[in-house]
Amino acid sequence: MGAGVWRQLLRLVLLFTAWELGSGQLHYSVPEESKPGTFVGRLAQDLGLEVAELASRLSRVVSKGGRAYFEVNLQSGVLFVNSRIDREELCGQSPLCAIDLEVIVDRPLRVFHVEVEIRDINDNAPVFPVSKENFFILESRLPDSRFPLEGASDADIGTNSLLTYTLSASEHFTVDMRTNDEKSKALVLVLKKPLDREEIPVHRLLLTATDGGKPELTGTVQLAITVLDVNDNAPVFNQSLYKVQLLENSPNRSLVIQLNATDSDEGINKDIRYSLRSVTPSIESSIFSIDSNSGEVRVNAKLDFENINFYEIQIEATDKNPYPLAGHCTIMVEVLDVNDNAPELAVTSLSLPVPEDAPPGTVVALISVSDRDSGDNGKVTCSIAPHGPFQLVSTFKNYHSLVLAEAVDRERVSEYHLVVTARDGGVPSLSATSSIWVPIADVNDNAPAFPQPVYTVSVKENNPAGARLFSVSAWDPDEKENAFVSYSVVEGSVREQPVSSYISVHSESGHIYALQPFDHEELHVLQFQVSARDAGSPSLCGNATVQLFILDENDNAPAVSPPPSVRGSSGPELVPLSAVAGHVVGKIRAVDADSGYNAWLRYEVQEPGSAGPFRVGLYSGEISTTRALEEADGPSQTLVILVKDHGEPARSATATVSVSLVESAQAVRWDSRPRGGSEGPLVDMNVSLIIAICSVSSLFVLVIVVYVGLRCQPGPEVTYGCGKPAVVCSSEVGSWSYSQRQSRNLCVGEGTAKNDLMVFSPNFPSSKVEGNWKQEQTLCEEQVSHPLEDS
């Protein structure tokens, strides 16, 4: 093996050692063409990973370019060959060939970088560009004359591509390898002994190229050497080797070099014709052309530094003799890089969508960038826009991680559109962009909320069971199950009964239903809370208060209360004939369990034509004489008194009064037979006078309460119902407030002023002193009865 070959091997070894020492990553090597399943290395052990965790942590291997040359066994942690690897296809003539792998392990996410060197094997035999080559040599050529040969090429590298040449046995010719410079080696055919055309006109030899592999491979070419008669001067170039530099963006037909060869002969032996013998690499032989007359070499196709950056062109100059002589030179063309390749981006999404509660530092995606140019033209910087809550972090070489830099809120921004830009350092620079859509996943961080904290609802009493009263609705800004709201009643007690026995709430619609009829006389206001709860895990809830006001309806008829009896007799009482006009015979006492207008009572004689000399106070219920009594009025009189409320429709009750006219003052007896709508037990009540003046618009209430402590004389016998006295005031809408349990309460409404003077007088208690009864009666007539009747 020659000294040049050893120097080349030493250079490759030193370069490979420096490359290994400079790479701070896990390194393996494997021969090309290894069968699938070939062991590469104990990846899990070398990375410090537990083999048992490989499958659970979703371990995987990603190679640049996307082709899965290697795979990892998740049961053993061994890295093995997954598909055929052709080093020449992957790296061409590059002295170093390696595949960069990313080993990605989740939970937590970690990325390891592994470099697998692809070692060359001797799988390519030397190949000559042609199978037969013809030579024409004058017999006058002197020994040691040299004739260039086109050598073979070997796709392998290193010792596998180091070629040696042997020539079949010949006493006239041999082959020699001459080194022009460090990049070029010229194979020549050397004439050892003068030729004699008459003795041997044609020499047929076999040239064999043998590579340095183990086992070695060979290639052959046939040499047909025709011996010519004397044309003893061949064209000569002014130099045997030319060096040219061309930019890769040189336009088509650009001049490479102007060649000039001379011939010292005369005539046609001096005229020179140029031809292009070969271009190495041979696959690009048509990329250059030469003008046969002028010797101008021009670019014939597009140059590409990233594909081939060096060409060797063999040029031949021949004279025009029928048996021409030839001169030869070599042109070394170096292609210079220009920034004609934009960076390339590859985005691998890992953790999408991103939960809105993800902590800063969460890795969202991996980004790799590359640029086929060299030098500054191949240096790439990476950025994202807009910055927002994300940032790029450089991890290894041209690899970057897209990382969450700050907290995100799906209710504010549900998805981010990021543009990743890779820009090289060329002048002018080139760039590439890639869009990344980062959706934000919802978490249950918002409780349902009602639009108002308190709802006020009114419903009339005696509603049917199951009636829909009202609807509530809460809103949750989350999504899916986190925003699915269900409604329920917050349990409590009303009048020692659970709230859920009064009302119910539909869990999906929020409709509130009454479970039973309401009674205003028992319950004025029902207050409860409605809860809205989402379906998240854990679930969140919000509450709202509902105030349900029970409105009164006229569902109770007036009830007449009996006065106490002194004598206890059941017959009619007597009225003295001496009674004058205005003499009080007795008083009808009635109450209504309803409220407002529904409880405001009025009294009237049912058949006014049969009342004779008697009348009843419209609002006081007092029965008095309208004139002096006469014998013509008959010995007795029966009055039917109708008691009506002001409801719509009005309800009523009746009381029958029997009066007998006598010469002397005697007691009046009241008929105890029930009439009309009277009902309930008989009760005794104290006499009280309550005068209420309600001024609604100014919220002014004047209450005068006069209590008559004297006891009145018992009156005639009347049919009564149950009930208690009431205090009534007017409101703007004509409704009346009534309290069956607090007889001295006064209510005030709002709205336009409405002045009504009303008196509800309870039963008179029995009294044992008749004299005092007349004084009380006079007081009642002056302060109560007459003003009401006049009104």
PDB file of C-alpha atoms in Angstrom, residues 627-729:
ATOM      1  CA  ARG A 627    -137.915  56.374  63.684  1.00  0.00           C
ATOM      2  CA  ALA A 628    -140.041  56.182  66.764  1.00  0.00           C
ATOM      3  CA  LEU A 629    -141.828  52.870  67.164  1.00  0.00           C
ATOM      4  CA  GLU A 630    -145.618  52.549  66.802  1.00  0.00           C
ATOM      5  CA  GLU A 631    -148.147  49.914  67.636  1.00  0.00           C
ATOM      6  CA  ALA A 632    -148.795  49.549  63.925  1.00  0.00           C
ATOM      7  CA  ASP A 633    -145.325  48.086  63.577  1.00  0.00           C
ATOM      8  CA  GLY A 634    -146.724  44.879  64.992  1.00  0.00           C
ATOM      9  CA  PRO A 635    -145.745  42.906  68.023  1.00  0.00           C
ATOM     10  CA  SER A 636    -142.588  41.347  66.453  1.00  0.00           C
ATOM     11  CA  GLN A 637    -140.121  41.802  63.603  1.00  0.00           C
ATOM     12  CA  THR A 638    -137.657  39.430  61.914  1.00  0.00           C
ATOM     13  CA  LEU A 639    -134.580  40.841  60.201  1.00  0.00           C
ATOM     14  CA  VAL A 640    -132.199  38.843  57.946  1.00  0.00           C
ATOM     15  CA  ILE A 641    -128.801  40.601  57.912  1.00  0.00           C
ATOM     16  CA  LEU A 642    -126.448  39.831  54.976  1.00  0.00           C
ATOM     17  CA  VAL A 643    -122.706  40.116  55.739  1.00  0.00           C
ATOM     18  CA  LYS A 644    -120.508  40.365  52.575  1.00  0.00           C
ATOM     19  CA  ASP A 645    -116.782  40.831  51.943  1.00  0.00           C
ATOM     20  CA  HIS A 646    -115.253  42.855  49.073  1.00  0.00           C
ATOM     21  CA  GLY A 647    -113.551  39.929  47.324  1.00  0.00           C
ATOM     22  CA  GLU A 648    -113.956  38.898  43.686  1.00  0.00           C
ATOM     23  CA  PRO A 649    -116.289  37.103  43.718  1.00  0.00           C
ATOM     24  CA  ALA A 650    -117.683  38.216  47.037  1.00  0.00           C
ATOM     25  CA  ARG A 651    -118.507  35.724  49.801  1.00  0.00           C
ATOM     26  CA  SER A 652    -121.276  36.245  52.356  1.00  0.00           C
ATOM     27  CA  ALA A 653    -123.061  34.985  55.479  1.00  0.00           C
ATOM     28  CA  THR A 654    -126.421  35.835  57.057  1.00  0.00           C
ATOM     29  CA  ALA A 655    -127.724  36.400  60.566  1.00  0.00           C
ATOM     30  CA  THR A 656    -131.428  36.394  61.579  1.00  0.00           C
ATOM     31  CA  VAL A 657    -132.591  38.862  64.252  1.00  0.00           C
ATOM     32  CA  SER A 658    -136.029  38.476  65.994  1.00  0.00           C
ATOM     33  CA  VAL A 659    -137.357  41.607  67.700  1.00  0.00           C
ATOM     34  CA  SER A 660    -140.531  41.904  69.849  1.00  0.00           C
ATOM     35  CA  LEU A 661    -142.074  45.272  70.682  1.00  0.00           C
ATOM     36  CA  VAL A 662    -143.177  45.658  74.350  1.00  0.00           C
ATOM     37  CA  GLU A 663    -144.371  48.420  76.599  1.00  0.00           C
ATOM     38  CA  SER A 664    -141.307  48.322  78.888  1.00  0.00           C
ATOM     39  CA  ALA A 665    -137.607  48.000  78.126  1.00  0.00           C
ATOM     40  CA  GLN A 666    -136.613  44.392  77.993  1.00  0.00           C
ATOM     41  CA  ALA A 667    -133.715  42.439  76.494  1.00  0.00           C
ATOM     42  CA  VAL A 668    -133.601  41.617  72.776  1.00  0.00           C
ATOM     43  CA  ARG A 669    -133.322  37.979  71.875  1.00  0.00           C
ATOM     44  CA  TRP A 670    -131.349  36.824  68.786  1.00  0.00           C
ATOM     45  CA  ASP A 671    -132.303  33.837  66.707  1.00  0.00           C
ATOM     46  CA  SER A 672    -129.637  31.157  67.019  1.00  0.00           C
ATOM     47  CA  ARG A 673    -130.645  29.294  63.879  1.00  0.00           C
ATOM     48  CA  PRO A 674    -127.759  29.138  61.335  1.00  0.00           C
ATOM     49  CA  ARG A 675    -128.226  30.927  57.994  1.00  0.00           C
ATOM     50  CA  GLY A 676    -126.054  31.340  54.916  1.00  0.00           C
ATOM     51  CA  GLY A 677    -122.333  30.596  55.183  1.00  0.00           C
ATOM     52  CA  SER A 678    -121.919  30.743  58.966  1.00  0.00           C
ATOM     53  CA  GLU A 679    -119.648  28.040  60.416  1.00  0.00           C
ATOM     54  CA  GLY A 680    -117.341  27.199  63.336  1.00  0.00           C
ATOM     55  CA  PRO A 681    -117.584  27.428  67.129  1.00  0.00           C
ATOM     56  CA  LEU A 682    -119.021  30.347  69.114  1.00  0.00           C
ATOM     57  CA  VAL A 683    -116.438  32.658  70.699  1.00  0.00           C
ATOM     58  CA  ASP A 684    -116.562  35.724  72.998  1.00  0.00           C
ATOM     59  CA  MET A 685    -114.455  38.761  72.289  1.00  0.00           C
ATOM     60  CA  ASN A 686    -113.639  42.079  73.991  1.00  0.00           C
ATOM     61  CA  VAL A 687    -114.870  45.324  72.574  1.00  0.00           C
ATOM     62  CA  SER A 688    -112.195  47.414  70.911  1.00  0.00           C
ATOM     63  CA  LEU A 689    -112.314  50.202  68.451  1.00  0.00           C
ATOM     64  CA  ILE A 690    -109.488  50.495  65.934  1.00  0.00           C
ATOM     65  CA  ILE A 691    -109.491  53.361  63.535  1.00  0.00           C
ATOM     66  CA  ALA A 692    -106.782  53.124  60.833  1.00  0.00           C
ATOM     67  CA  ILE A 693    -105.946  55.822  58.379  1.00  0.00           C
ATOM     68  CA  CYS A 694    -103.493  54.552  55.709  1.00  0.00           C
ATOM     69  CA  SER A 695    -101.698  57.023  53.525  1.00  0.00           C
ATOM     70  CA  VAL A 696     -99.866  54.787  51.010  1.00  0.00           C
ATOM     71  CA  SER A 697     -97.917  57.309  48.948  1.00  0.00           C
ATOM     72  CA  SER A 698     -96.293  59.024  51.968  1.00  0.00           C
ATOM     73  CA  LEU A 699     -96.011  55.846  54.061  1.00  0.00           C
ATOM     74  CA  PHE A 700     -97.847  57.677  56.868  1.00  0.00           C
ATOM     75  CA  VAL A 701     -99.969  55.683  59.207  1.00  0.00           C
ATOM     76  CA  LEU A 702    -102.143  57.160  61.919  1.00  0.00           C
ATOM     77  CA  VAL A 703    -103.566  54.677  64.309  1.00  0.00           C
ATOM     78  CA  ILE A 704    -106.027  55.631  66.991  1.00  0.00           C
ATOM     79  CA  VAL A 705    -106.964  52.888  69.329  1.00  0.00           C
ATOM     80  CA  VAL A 706    -109.758  53.581  71.784  1.00  0.00           C
ATOM     81  CA  TYR A 707    -110.459  50.870  74.256  1.00  0.00           C
ATOM     82  CA  VAL A 708    -113.819  50.925  75.948  1.00  0.00           C
ATOM     83  CA  GLY A 709    -113.298  49.177  79.267  1.00  0.00           C
ATOM     84  CA  LEU A 710    -116.953  49.180  80.107  1.00  0.00           C
ATOM     85  CA  ARG A 711    -118.999  46.111  79.401  1.00  0.00           C
ATOM     86  CA  CYS A 712    -122.075  46.456  77.143  1.00  0.00           C
ATOM     87  CA  GLN A 713    -125.500  44.964  77.669  1.00  0.00           C
ATOM     88  CA  PRO A 714    -125.875  41.644  75.880  1.00  0.00           C
ATOM     89  CA  GLY A 715    -127.716  41.941  72.585  1.00  0.00           C
ATOM     90  CA  PRO A 716    -130.096  39.766  70.658  1.00  0.00           C
ATOM     91  CA  GLU A 717    -129.239  36.227  69.729  1.00  0.00           C
ATOM     92  CA  VAL A 718    -127.365  35.817  66.381  1.00  0.00           C
ATOM     93  CA  THR A 719    -125.943  32.942  64.298  1.00  0.00           C
ATOM     94  CA  TYR A 720    -122.110  33.309  64.225  1.00  0.00           C
ATOM     95  CA  GLY A 721    -119.054  31.701  62.641  1.00  0.00           C
ATOM     96  CA  CYS A 722    -115.472  31.431  63.828  1.00  0.00           C
ATOM     97  CA  GLY A 723    -112.868  34.147  63.313  1.00  0.00           C
ATOM     98  CA  LYS A 724    -110.958  37.016  64.946  1.00  0.00           C
ATOM     99  CA  PRO A 725    -111.004  40.792  64.509  1.00  0.00           C
ATOM    100  CA  ALA A 726    -108.947  42.312  61.724  1.00  0.00           C
ATOM    101  CA  VAL A 727    -107.248  45.602  60.860  1.00  0.00           C
ATOM    102  CA  VAL A 728    -107.385  46.563  57.174  1.00  0.00           C
ATOM    103  CA  CYS A 729    -105.696  49.258  55.082  1.00  0.00           C
TER     104      CYS A 729
END
